[in-house]
Amino acid sequence: ITVVIELDTKVANVDYLIKSANECFVYSEVTEICGPDDFPPTIVCEGETAWSFGPRYNVRGNWATYTPYDGDEKTVDLFAGQTRHAGTVHFSAVDGGKVTITIEMEEDWSLQDVSDAIKVQGYNGKAPSGNPAPGRFRTYKGNELSFTVDAFEFFGIHVDIQYCYEVYEEGVE
């Protein structure tokens, strides 16, 4: 919203005075002192839960997924809120019983500013089932986007992420 105040008397060739919340003024229709840079954007971030692509732990209810891993190099999608593509999860080939997992996020996606935004649980034997409790995951917890862990047949990879975008608004005083 912009408020325009017409002046009764001309002051230094001022036709109009436009005032915004950050007290930026535009003088006359010819000379513009304010520009888009005078209204910096507000960054808005929306938190989401993300999981690496794979079968669901539980067919009903919780949408949490785990990723089968056969020891070969592979890359799977990272999904936020079930359907939003937020990045990828790359698994290296097994080397000495270890695998390096690297998470790459799409532009405008980042880790939430929390401790242990990434939680990983490895499983061997049969595929996991039931509702997972990411807070109890033990294979890896932290905020590093690339880490090396023991190799397992399945990995539950849970990431607390956020989607951030700019909002431009002109305030009114």
PDB file of N, CA and C in Angstrom, residues 62-165:
ATOM      1  N   ASN A  62       1.786 -42.659   8.810  1.00  0.00           N
ATOM      2  CA  ASN A  62       3.053 -41.966   8.617  1.00  0.00           C
ATOM      3  C   ASN A  62       3.612 -42.189   7.209  1.00  0.00           C
ATOM      4  N   TRP A  63       4.090 -41.124   6.572  1.00  0.00           N
ATOM      5  CA  TRP A  63       4.620 -41.231   5.212  1.00  0.00           C
ATOM      6  C   TRP A  63       6.131 -41.435   5.186  1.00  0.00           C
ATOM      7  N   ALA A  64       6.768 -41.629   6.336  1.00  0.00           N
ATOM      8  CA  ALA A  64       8.218 -41.806   6.418  1.00  0.00           C
ATOM      9  C   ALA A  64       8.680 -42.947   5.512  1.00  0.00           C
ATOM     10  N   THR A  65       9.838 -42.747   4.870  1.00  0.00           N
ATOM     11  CA  THR A  65      10.371 -43.737   3.938  1.00  0.00           C
ATOM     12  C   THR A  65      11.793 -44.136   4.309  1.00  0.00           C
ATOM     13  N   TYR A  66      12.227 -45.273   3.807  1.00  0.00           N
ATOM     14  CA  TYR A  66      13.616 -45.732   3.960  1.00  0.00           C
ATOM     15  C   TYR A  66      14.149 -46.067   2.576  1.00  0.00           C
ATOM     16  N   THR A  67      15.457 -46.106   2.459  1.00  0.00           N
ATOM     17  CA  THR A  67      16.080 -46.338   1.156  1.00  0.00           C
ATOM     18  C   THR A  67      16.871 -47.637   1.167  1.00  0.00           C
ATOM     19  N   PRO A  68      16.520 -48.606   0.307  1.00  0.00           N
ATOM     20  CA  PRO A  68      17.330 -49.820   0.182  1.00  0.00           C
ATOM     21  C   PRO A  68      18.698 -49.458  -0.409  1.00  0.00           C
ATOM     22  N   TYR A  69      19.737 -50.156   0.059  1.00  0.00           N
ATOM     23  CA  TYR A  69      21.097 -49.866  -0.407  1.00  0.00           C
ATOM     24  C   TYR A  69      21.836 -51.182  -0.595  1.00  0.00           C
ATOM     25  N   ASP A  70      22.341 -51.423  -1.817  1.00  0.00           N
ATOM     26  CA  ASP A  70      23.018 -52.690  -2.115  1.00  0.00           C
ATOM     27  C   ASP A  70      24.540 -52.576  -2.141  1.00  0.00           C
ATOM     28  N   GLY A  71      25.063 -51.448  -1.731  1.00  0.00           N
ATOM     29  CA  GLY A  71      26.515 -51.274  -1.688  1.00  0.00           C
ATOM     30  C   GLY A  71      27.093 -50.561  -2.892  1.00  0.00           C
ATOM     31  N   ASP A  72      26.273 -50.390  -3.928  1.00  0.00           N
ATOM     32  CA  ASP A  72      26.725 -49.671  -5.118  1.00  0.00           C
ATOM     33  C   ASP A  72      26.386 -48.189  -4.992  1.00  0.00           C
ATOM     34  N   GLU A  73      27.114 -47.372  -5.734  1.00  0.00           N
ATOM     35  CA  GLU A  73      26.841 -45.933  -5.763  1.00  0.00           C
ATOM     36  C   GLU A  73      25.440 -45.694  -6.318  1.00  0.00           C
ATOM     37  N   LYS A  74      24.709 -44.776  -5.682  1.00  0.00           N
ATOM     38  CA  LYS A  74      23.368 -44.444  -6.164  1.00  0.00           C
ATOM     39  C   LYS A  74      22.947 -43.096  -5.616  1.00  0.00           C
ATOM     40  N   THR A  75      21.978 -42.482  -6.293  1.00  0.00           N
ATOM     41  CA  THR A  75      21.411 -41.211  -5.867  1.00  0.00           C
ATOM     42  C   THR A  75      19.893 -41.342  -5.890  1.00  0.00           C
ATOM     43  N   VAL A  76      19.248 -40.864  -4.817  1.00  0.00           N
ATOM     44  CA  VAL A  76      17.789 -40.873  -4.746  1.00  0.00           C
ATOM     45  C   VAL A  76      17.315 -39.464  -4.416  1.00  0.00           C
ATOM     46  N   ASP A  77      16.036 -39.222  -4.634  1.00  0.00           N
ATOM     47  CA  ASP A  77      15.457 -37.912  -4.343  1.00  0.00           C
ATOM     48  C   ASP A  77      15.223 -37.733  -2.850  1.00  0.00           C
ATOM     49  N   LEU A  78      15.243 -36.483  -2.434  1.00  0.00           N
ATOM     50  CA  LEU A  78      14.878 -36.081  -1.082  1.00  0.00           C
ATOM     51  C   LEU A  78      13.549 -35.350  -1.200  1.00  0.00           C
ATOM     52  N   PHE A  79      12.519 -35.878  -0.525  1.00  0.00           N
ATOM     53  CA  PHE A  79      11.188 -35.287  -0.604  1.00  0.00           C
ATOM     54  C   PHE A  79      10.801 -34.640   0.715  1.00  0.00           C
ATOM     55  N   ALA A  80      10.241 -33.441   0.610  1.00  0.00           N
ATOM     56  CA  ALA A  80       9.730 -32.715   1.777  1.00  0.00           C
ATOM     57  C   ALA A  80       8.214 -32.752   1.729  1.00  0.00           C
ATOM     58  N   GLY A  81       7.592 -32.951   2.874  1.00  0.00           N
ATOM     59  CA  GLY A  81       6.136 -32.945   2.920  1.00  0.00           C
ATOM     60  C   GLY A  81       5.510 -33.906   1.937  1.00  0.00           C
ATOM     61  N   GLN A  82       6.100 -35.014   1.707  1.00  0.00           N
ATOM     62  CA  GLN A  82       5.654 -36.113   0.844  1.00  0.00           C
ATOM     63  C   GLN A  82       5.840 -35.881  -0.641  1.00  0.00           C
ATOM     64  N   THR A  83       5.639 -34.673  -1.131  1.00  0.00           N
ATOM     65  CA  THR A  83       5.582 -34.491  -2.584  1.00  0.00           C
ATOM     66  C   THR A  83       6.518 -33.425  -3.143  1.00  0.00           C
ATOM     67  N   ARG A  84       7.148 -32.632  -2.298  1.00  0.00           N
ATOM     68  CA  ARG A  84       7.979 -31.531  -2.805  1.00  0.00           C
ATOM     69  C   ARG A  84       9.431 -31.993  -2.946  1.00  0.00           C
ATOM     70  N   HIS A  85       9.934 -31.950  -4.165  1.00  0.00           N
ATOM     71  CA  HIS A  85      11.325 -32.330  -4.398  1.00  0.00           C
ATOM     72  C   HIS A  85      12.230 -31.276  -3.782  1.00  0.00           C
ATOM     73  N   ALA A  86      13.019 -31.666  -2.797  1.00  0.00           N
ATOM     74  CA  ALA A  86      13.865 -30.715  -2.071  1.00  0.00           C
ATOM     75  C   ALA A  86      15.346 -30.923  -2.327  1.00  0.00           C
ATOM     76  N   GLY A  87      15.709 -32.001  -2.998  1.00  0.00           N
ATOM     77  CA  GLY A  87      17.120 -32.256  -3.263  1.00  0.00           C
ATOM     78  C   GLY A  87      17.366 -33.719  -3.553  1.00  0.00           C
ATOM     79  N   THR A  88      18.616 -34.141  -3.307  1.00  0.00           N
ATOM     80  CA  THR A  88      18.999 -35.526  -3.545  1.00  0.00           C
ATOM     81  C   THR A  88      19.836 -36.041  -2.379  1.00  0.00           C
ATOM     82  N   VAL A  89      19.888 -37.362  -2.287  1.00  0.00           N
ATOM     83  CA  VAL A  89      20.747 -38.047  -1.317  1.00  0.00           C
ATOM     84  C   VAL A  89      21.611 -39.003  -2.127  1.00  0.00           C
ATOM     85  N   HIS A  90      22.915 -38.816  -2.022  1.00  0.00           N
ATOM     86  CA  HIS A  90      23.857 -39.639  -2.785  1.00  0.00           C
ATOM     87  C   HIS A  90      24.559 -40.605  -1.836  1.00  0.00           C
ATOM     88  N   PHE A  91      24.609 -41.868  -2.233  1.00  0.00           N
ATOM     89  CA  PHE A  91      25.319 -42.908  -1.492  1.00  0.00           C
ATOM     90  C   PHE A  91      26.545 -43.301  -2.310  1.00  0.00           C
ATOM     91  N   SER A  92      27.719 -43.279  -1.702  1.00  0.00           N
ATOM     92  CA  SER A  92      28.920 -43.741  -2.395  1.00  0.00           C
ATOM     93  C   SER A  92      28.908 -45.268  -2.429  1.00  0.00           C
ATOM     94  N   ALA A  93      29.792 -45.848  -3.207  1.00  0.00           N
ATOM     95  CA  ALA A  93      29.974 -47.291  -3.157  1.00  0.00           C
ATOM     96  C   ALA A  93      30.636 -47.626  -1.815  1.00  0.00           C
ATOM     97  N   VAL A  94      30.385 -48.824  -1.322  1.00  0.00           N
ATOM     98  CA  VAL A  94      30.980 -49.249  -0.051  1.00  0.00           C
ATOM     99  C   VAL A  94      32.486 -49.298  -0.200  1.00  0.00           C
ATOM    100  N   ASP A  95      33.184 -48.771   0.796  1.00  0.00           N
ATOM    101  CA  ASP A  95      34.649 -48.792   0.827  1.00  0.00           C
ATOM    102  C   ASP A  95      35.072 -49.140   2.253  1.00  0.00           C
ATOM    103  N   GLY A  96      35.607 -50.336   2.430  1.00  0.00           N
ATOM    104  CA  GLY A  96      36.033 -50.753   3.761  1.00  0.00           C
ATOM    105  C   GLY A  96      34.888 -50.858   4.747  1.00  0.00           C
ATOM    106  N   GLY A  97      33.710 -51.251   4.266  1.00  0.00           N
ATOM    107  CA  GLY A  97      32.545 -51.391   5.137  1.00  0.00           C
ATOM    108  C   GLY A  97      31.852 -50.069   5.454  1.00  0.00           C
ATOM    109  N   LYS A  98      32.290 -48.992   4.824  1.00  0.00           N
ATOM    110  CA  LYS A  98      31.723 -47.660   5.071  1.00  0.00           C
ATOM    111  C   LYS A  98      31.095 -47.109   3.795  1.00  0.00           C
ATOM    112  N   VAL A  99      30.127 -46.215   3.985  1.00  0.00           N
ATOM    113  CA  VAL A  99      29.491 -45.511   2.879  1.00  0.00           C
ATOM    114  C   VAL A  99      29.454 -44.030   3.235  1.00  0.00           C
ATOM    115  N   THR A 100      29.718 -43.194   2.244  1.00  0.00           N
ATOM    116  CA  THR A 100      29.588 -41.750   2.444  1.00  0.00           C
ATOM    117  C   THR A 100      28.253 -41.323   1.857  1.00  0.00           C
ATOM    118  N   ILE A 101      27.470 -40.653   2.685  1.00  0.00           N
ATOM    119  CA  ILE A 101      26.160 -40.168   2.279  1.00  0.00           C
ATOM    120  C   ILE A 101      26.258 -38.647   2.155  1.00  0.00           C
ATOM    121  N   THR A 102      25.822 -38.126   1.013  1.00  0.00           N
ATOM    122  CA  THR A 102      25.882 -36.682   0.763  1.00  0.00           C
ATOM    123  C   THR A 102      24.492 -36.185   0.381  1.00  0.00           C
ATOM    124  N   ILE A 103      24.045 -35.179   1.101  1.00  0.00           N
ATOM    125  CA  ILE A 103      22.732 -34.576   0.839  1.00  0.00           C
ATOM    126  C   ILE A 103      22.954 -33.244   0.123  1.00  0.00           C
ATOM    127  N   GLU A 104      22.295 -33.089  -1.014  1.00  0.00           N
ATOM    128  CA  GLU A 104      22.340 -31.829  -1.753  1.00  0.00           C
ATOM    129  C   GLU A 104      20.919 -31.309  -1.861  1.00  0.00           C
ATOM    130  N   MET A 105      20.730 -30.047  -1.471  1.00  0.00           N
ATOM    131  CA  MET A 105      19.392 -29.469  -1.501  1.00  0.00           C
ATOM    132  C   MET A 105      19.235 -28.521  -2.676  1.00  0.00           C
ATOM    133  N   GLU A 106      18.008 -28.475  -3.169  1.00  0.00           N
ATOM    134  CA  GLU A 106      17.666 -27.542  -4.235  1.00  0.00           C
ATOM    135  C   GLU A 106      17.777 -26.112  -3.719  1.00  0.00           C
ATOM    136  N   GLU A 107      17.868 -25.178  -4.676  1.00  0.00           N
ATOM    137  CA  GLU A 107      17.915 -23.763  -4.321  1.00  0.00           C
ATOM    138  C   GLU A 107      16.709 -23.404  -3.453  1.00  0.00           C
ATOM    139  N   ASP A 108      16.917 -22.562  -2.492  1.00  0.00           N
ATOM    140  CA  ASP A 108      15.904 -22.079  -1.545  1.00  0.00           C
ATOM    141  C   ASP A 108      15.579 -23.073  -0.426  1.00  0.00           C
ATOM    142  N   TRP A 109      16.175 -24.267  -0.455  1.00  0.00           N
ATOM    143  CA  TRP A 109      16.016 -25.224   0.626  1.00  0.00           C
ATOM    144  C   TRP A 109      17.295 -25.241   1.460  1.00  0.00           C
ATOM    145  N   SER A 110      17.153 -25.394   2.775  1.00  0.00           N
ATOM    146  CA  SER A 110      18.308 -25.487   3.666  1.00  0.00           C
ATOM    147  C   SER A 110      17.910 -26.245   4.919  1.00  0.00           C
ATOM    148  N   LEU A 111      18.917 -26.611   5.710  1.00  0.00           N
ATOM    149  CA  LEU A 111      18.630 -27.256   6.990  1.00  0.00           C
ATOM    150  C   LEU A 111      17.975 -26.253   7.916  1.00  0.00           C
ATOM    151  N   GLN A 112      17.070 -26.715   8.742  1.00  0.00           N
ATOM    152  CA  GLN A 112      16.540 -25.865   9.798  1.00  0.00           C
ATOM    153  C   GLN A 112      17.658 -25.614  10.801  1.00  0.00           C
ATOM    154  N   ASP A 113      17.588 -24.506  11.482  1.00  0.00           N
ATOM    155  CA  ASP A 113      18.605 -24.138  12.470  1.00  0.00           C
ATOM    156  C   ASP A 113      18.297 -24.834  13.798  1.00  0.00           C
ATOM    157  N   VAL A 114      18.506 -26.155  13.803  1.00  0.00           N
ATOM    158  CA  VAL A 114      18.276 -26.967  14.988  1.00  0.00           C
ATOM    159  C   VAL A 114      19.464 -27.907  15.154  1.00  0.00           C
ATOM    160  N   SER A 115      19.653 -28.407  16.353  1.00  0.00           N
ATOM    161  CA  SER A 115      20.709 -29.397  16.519  1.00  0.00           C
ATOM    162  C   SER A 115      20.220 -30.702  15.902  1.00  0.00           C
ATOM    163  N   ASP A 116      21.128 -31.407  15.265  1.00  0.00           N
ATOM    164  CA  ASP A 116      20.818 -32.700  14.651  1.00  0.00           C
ATOM    165  C   ASP A 116      19.654 -32.630  13.669  1.00  0.00           C
ATOM    166  N   ALA A 117      19.765 -31.751  12.688  1.00  0.00           N
ATOM    167  CA  ALA A 117      18.729 -31.636  11.662  1.00  0.00           C
ATOM    168  C   ALA A 117      18.679 -32.883  10.778  1.00  0.00           C
ATOM    169  N   ILE A 118      19.781 -33.628  10.724  1.00  0.00           N
ATOM    170  CA  ILE A 118      19.832 -34.860   9.935  1.00  0.00           C
ATOM    171  C   ILE A 118      19.915 -36.037  10.902  1.00  0.00           C
ATOM    172  N   LYS A 119      19.013 -36.997  10.698  1.00  0.00           N
ATOM    173  CA  LYS A 119      18.983 -38.191  11.544  1.00  0.00           C
ATOM    174  C   LYS A 119      18.936 -39.408  10.631  1.00  0.00           C
ATOM    175  N   VAL A 120      19.852 -40.343  10.857  1.00  0.00           N
ATOM    176  CA  VAL A 120      19.965 -41.516   9.992  1.00  0.00           C
ATOM    177  C   VAL A 120      19.959 -42.785  10.838  1.00  0.00           C
ATOM    178  N   GLN A 121      19.215 -43.789  10.355  1.00  0.00           N
ATOM    179  CA  GLN A 121      19.236 -45.104  10.988  1.00  0.00           C
ATOM    180  C   GLN A 121      19.483 -46.142   9.907  1.00  0.00           C
ATOM    181  N   GLY A 122      20.498 -46.982  10.125  1.00  0.00           N
ATOM    182  CA  GLY A 122      20.784 -48.079   9.212  1.00  0.00           C
ATOM    183  C   GLY A 122      20.158 -49.361   9.725  1.00  0.00           C
ATOM    184  N   TYR A 123      19.773 -50.236   8.788  1.00  0.00           N
ATOM    185  CA  TYR A 123      19.146 -51.510   9.133  1.00  0.00           C
ATOM    186  C   TYR A 123      19.748 -52.611   8.265  1.00  0.00           C
ATOM    187  N   ASN A 124      19.919 -53.787   8.835  1.00  0.00           N
ATOM    188  CA  ASN A 124      20.298 -54.984   8.088  1.00  0.00           C
ATOM    189  C   ASN A 124      19.235 -56.046   8.301  1.00  0.00           C
ATOM    190  N   GLY A 125      19.191 -57.031   7.406  1.00  0.00           N
ATOM    191  CA  GLY A 125      18.196 -58.098   7.543  1.00  0.00           C
ATOM    192  C   GLY A 125      16.948 -57.750   6.795  1.00  0.00           C
ATOM    193  N   LYS A 126      15.812 -57.822   7.460  1.00  0.00           N
ATOM    194  CA  LYS A 126      14.553 -57.532   6.775  1.00  0.00           C
ATOM    195  C   LYS A 126      14.294 -56.024   6.751  1.00  0.00           C
ATOM    196  N   ALA A 127      13.470 -55.642   5.806  1.00  0.00           N
ATOM    197  CA  ALA A 127      13.130 -54.224   5.667  1.00  0.00           C
ATOM    198  C   ALA A 127      12.424 -53.729   6.929  1.00  0.00           C
ATOM    199  N   PRO A 128      12.680 -52.481   7.319  1.00  0.00           N
ATOM    200  CA  PRO A 128      12.046 -51.947   8.526  1.00  0.00           C
ATOM    201  C   PRO A 128      10.544 -51.746   8.331  1.00  0.00           C
ATOM    202  N   SER A 129       9.815 -51.770   9.433  1.00  0.00           N
ATOM    203  CA  SER A 129       8.377 -51.506   9.376  1.00  0.00           C
ATOM    204  C   SER A 129       7.974 -50.770  10.647  1.00  0.00           C
ATOM    205  N   GLY A 130       6.738 -50.296  10.670  1.00  0.00           N
ATOM    206  CA  GLY A 130       6.252 -49.556  11.832  1.00  0.00           C
ATOM    207  C   GLY A 130       6.565 -48.079  11.702  1.00  0.00           C
ATOM    208  N   ASN A 131       6.167 -47.318  12.693  1.00  0.00           N
ATOM    209  CA  ASN A 131       6.432 -45.882  12.689  1.00  0.00           C
ATOM    210  C   ASN A 131       7.826 -45.618  13.244  1.00  0.00           C
ATOM    211  N   PRO A 132       8.707 -45.014  12.453  1.00  0.00           N
ATOM    212  CA  PRO A 132      10.051 -44.732  12.955  1.00  0.00           C
ATOM    213  C   PRO A 132      10.029 -43.548  13.920  1.00  0.00           C
ATOM    214  N   ALA A 133      10.996 -43.513  14.796  1.00  0.00           N
ATOM    215  CA  ALA A 133      11.164 -42.389  15.724  1.00  0.00           C
ATOM    216  C   ALA A 133      12.515 -41.750  15.418  1.00  0.00           C
ATOM    217  N   PRO A 134      12.549 -40.765  14.488  1.00  0.00           N
ATOM    218  CA  PRO A 134      13.827 -40.187  14.073  1.00  0.00           C
ATOM    219  C   PRO A 134      14.686 -39.682  15.237  1.00  0.00           C
ATOM    220  N   GLY A 135      14.065 -39.233  16.305  1.00  0.00           N
ATOM    221  CA  GLY A 135      14.838 -38.776  17.459  1.00  0.00           C
ATOM    222  C   GLY A 135      15.664 -39.883  18.090  1.00  0.00           C
ATOM    223  N   ARG A 136      15.292 -41.130  17.810  1.00  0.00           N
ATOM    224  CA  ARG A 136      16.022 -42.285  18.349  1.00  0.00           C
ATOM    225  C   ARG A 136      16.987 -42.894  17.338  1.00  0.00           C
ATOM    226  N   PHE A 137      17.061 -42.335  16.144  1.00  0.00           N
ATOM    227  CA  PHE A 137      18.010 -42.837  15.155  1.00  0.00           C
ATOM    228  C   PHE A 137      19.426 -42.695  15.700  1.00  0.00           C
ATOM    229  N   ARG A 138      20.265 -43.720  15.482  1.00  0.00           N
ATOM    230  CA  ARG A 138      21.600 -43.737  16.084  1.00  0.00           C
ATOM    231  C   ARG A 138      22.761 -43.799  15.086  1.00  0.00           C
ATOM    232  N   THR A 139      22.507 -44.139  13.831  1.00  0.00           N
ATOM    233  CA  THR A 139      23.610 -44.303  12.879  1.00  0.00           C
ATOM    234  C   THR A 139      24.337 -42.984  12.646  1.00  0.00           C
ATOM    235  N   TYR A 140      23.584 -41.895  12.518  1.00  0.00           N
ATOM    236  CA  TYR A 140      24.176 -40.560  12.393  1.00  0.00           C
ATOM    237  C   TYR A 140      23.161 -39.533  12.862  1.00  0.00           C
ATOM    238  N   LYS A 141      23.659 -38.549  13.610  1.00  0.00           N
ATOM    239  CA  LYS A 141      22.872 -37.366  13.981  1.00  0.00           C
ATOM    240  C   LYS A 141      23.802 -36.180  13.864  1.00  0.00           C
ATOM    241  N   GLY A 142      23.340 -35.131  13.180  1.00  0.00           N
ATOM    242  CA  GLY A 142      24.176 -33.946  13.047  1.00  0.00           C
ATOM    243  C   GLY A 142      23.641 -33.002  12.001  1.00  0.00           C
ATOM    244  N   ASN A 143      24.523 -32.098  11.577  1.00  0.00           N
ATOM    245  CA  ASN A 143      24.155 -31.077  10.594  1.00  0.00           C
ATOM    246  C   ASN A 143      25.113 -31.036   9.402  1.00  0.00           C
ATOM    247  N   GLU A 144      25.993 -32.011   9.310  1.00  0.00           N
ATOM    248  CA  GLU A 144      26.906 -32.075   8.159  1.00  0.00           C
ATOM    249  C   GLU A 144      26.163 -32.687   6.982  1.00  0.00           C
ATOM    250  N   LEU A 145      26.290 -32.067   5.815  1.00  0.00           N
ATOM    251  CA  LEU A 145      25.584 -32.563   4.632  1.00  0.00           C
ATOM    252  C   LEU A 145      26.275 -33.744   3.976  1.00  0.00           C
ATOM    253  N   SER A 146      27.489 -34.039   4.395  1.00  0.00           N
ATOM    254  CA  SER A 146      28.206 -35.214   3.901  1.00  0.00           C
ATOM    255  C   SER A 146      28.868 -35.885   5.106  1.00  0.00           C
ATOM    256  N   PHE A 147      28.636 -37.189   5.243  1.00  0.00           N
ATOM    257  CA  PHE A 147      29.156 -37.915   6.401  1.00  0.00           C
ATOM    258  C   PHE A 147      29.362 -39.373   6.008  1.00  0.00           C
ATOM    259  N   THR A 148      30.245 -40.051   6.722  1.00  0.00           N
ATOM    260  CA  THR A 148      30.559 -41.445   6.457  1.00  0.00           C
ATOM    261  C   THR A 148      30.091 -42.292   7.627  1.00  0.00           C
ATOM    262  N   VAL A 149      29.386 -43.369   7.310  1.00  0.00           N
ATOM    263  CA  VAL A 149      28.841 -44.270   8.322  1.00  0.00           C
ATOM    264  C   VAL A 149      29.070 -45.719   7.886  1.00  0.00           C
ATOM    265  N   ASP A 150      28.798 -46.658   8.793  1.00  0.00           N
ATOM    266  CA  ASP A 150      28.841 -48.070   8.420  1.00  0.00           C
ATOM    267  C   ASP A 150      27.801 -48.334   7.344  1.00  0.00           C
ATOM    268  N   ALA A 151      28.106 -49.279   6.443  1.00  0.00           N
ATOM    269  CA  ALA A 151      27.176 -49.639   5.380  1.00  0.00           C
ATOM    270  C   ALA A 151      26.096 -50.570   5.929  1.00  0.00           C
ATOM    271  N   PHE A 152      24.853 -50.327   5.508  1.00  0.00           N
ATOM    272  CA  PHE A 152      23.707 -51.154   5.880  1.00  0.00           C
ATOM    273  C   PHE A 152      22.912 -51.477   4.625  1.00  0.00           C
ATOM    274  N   GLU A 153      21.968 -52.413   4.737  1.00  0.00           N
ATOM    275  CA  GLU A 153      21.101 -52.765   3.609  1.00  0.00           C
ATOM    276  C   GLU A 153      19.993 -51.744   3.382  1.00  0.00           C
ATOM    277  N   PHE A 154      19.626 -51.025   4.425  1.00  0.00           N
ATOM    278  CA  PHE A 154      18.562 -50.027   4.354  1.00  0.00           C
ATOM    279  C   PHE A 154      18.971 -48.826   5.192  1.00  0.00           C
ATOM    280  N   PHE A 155      18.548 -47.631   4.754  1.00  0.00           N
ATOM    281  CA  PHE A 155      18.798 -46.410   5.515  1.00  0.00           C
ATOM    282  C   PHE A 155      17.509 -45.596   5.628  1.00  0.00           C
ATOM    283  N   GLY A 156      17.170 -45.226   6.843  1.00  0.00           N
ATOM    284  CA  GLY A 156      16.125 -44.238   7.070  1.00  0.00           C
ATOM    285  C   GLY A 156      16.832 -42.901   7.222  1.00  0.00           C
ATOM    286  N   ILE A 157      16.563 -41.959   6.328  1.00  0.00           N
ATOM    287  CA  ILE A 157      17.227 -40.651   6.362  1.00  0.00           C
ATOM    288  C   ILE A 157      16.154 -39.577   6.496  1.00  0.00           C
ATOM    289  N   HIS A 158      16.137 -38.955   7.653  1.00  0.00           N
ATOM    290  CA  HIS A 158      15.154 -37.926   8.009  1.00  0.00           C
ATOM    291  C   HIS A 158      15.890 -36.594   8.114  1.00  0.00           C
ATOM    292  N   VAL A 159      15.360 -35.563   7.457  1.00  0.00           N
ATOM    293  CA  VAL A 159      16.021 -34.259   7.460  1.00  0.00           C
ATOM    294  C   VAL A 159      15.004 -33.178   7.819  1.00  0.00           C
ATOM    295  N   ASP A 160      15.359 -32.352   8.807  1.00  0.00           N
ATOM    296  CA  ASP A 160      14.546 -31.185   9.148  1.00  0.00           C
ATOM    297  C   ASP A 160      15.021 -30.042   8.266  1.00  0.00           C
ATOM    298  N   ILE A 161      14.207 -29.677   7.282  1.00  0.00           N
ATOM    299  CA  ILE A 161      14.618 -28.656   6.323  1.00  0.00           C
ATOM    300  C   ILE A 161      13.625 -27.502   6.323  1.00  0.00           C
ATOM    301  N   GLN A 162      13.994 -26.485   5.567  1.00  0.00           N
ATOM    302  CA  GLN A 162      13.113 -25.330   5.434  1.00  0.00           C
ATOM    303  C   GLN A 162      13.236 -24.774   4.024  1.00  0.00           C
ATOM    304  N   TYR A 163      12.113 -24.244   3.559  1.00  0.00           N
ATOM    305  CA  TYR A 163      12.052 -23.584   2.261  1.00  0.00           C
ATOM    306  C   TYR A 163      11.962 -22.095   2.541  1.00  0.00           C
ATOM    307  N   CYS A 164      12.923 -21.338   2.032  1.00  0.00           N
ATOM    308  CA  CYS A 164      12.958 -19.894   2.295  1.00  0.00           C
ATOM    309  C   CYS A 164      12.742 -19.119   1.002  1.00  0.00           C
ATOM    310  N   TYR A 165      12.003 -18.030   1.110  1.00  0.00           N
ATOM    311  CA  TYR A 165      11.741 -17.187  -0.052  1.00  0.00           C
ATOM    312  C   TYR A 165      11.608 -15.750   0.402  1.00  0.00           C
TER     313      TYR A 165
END
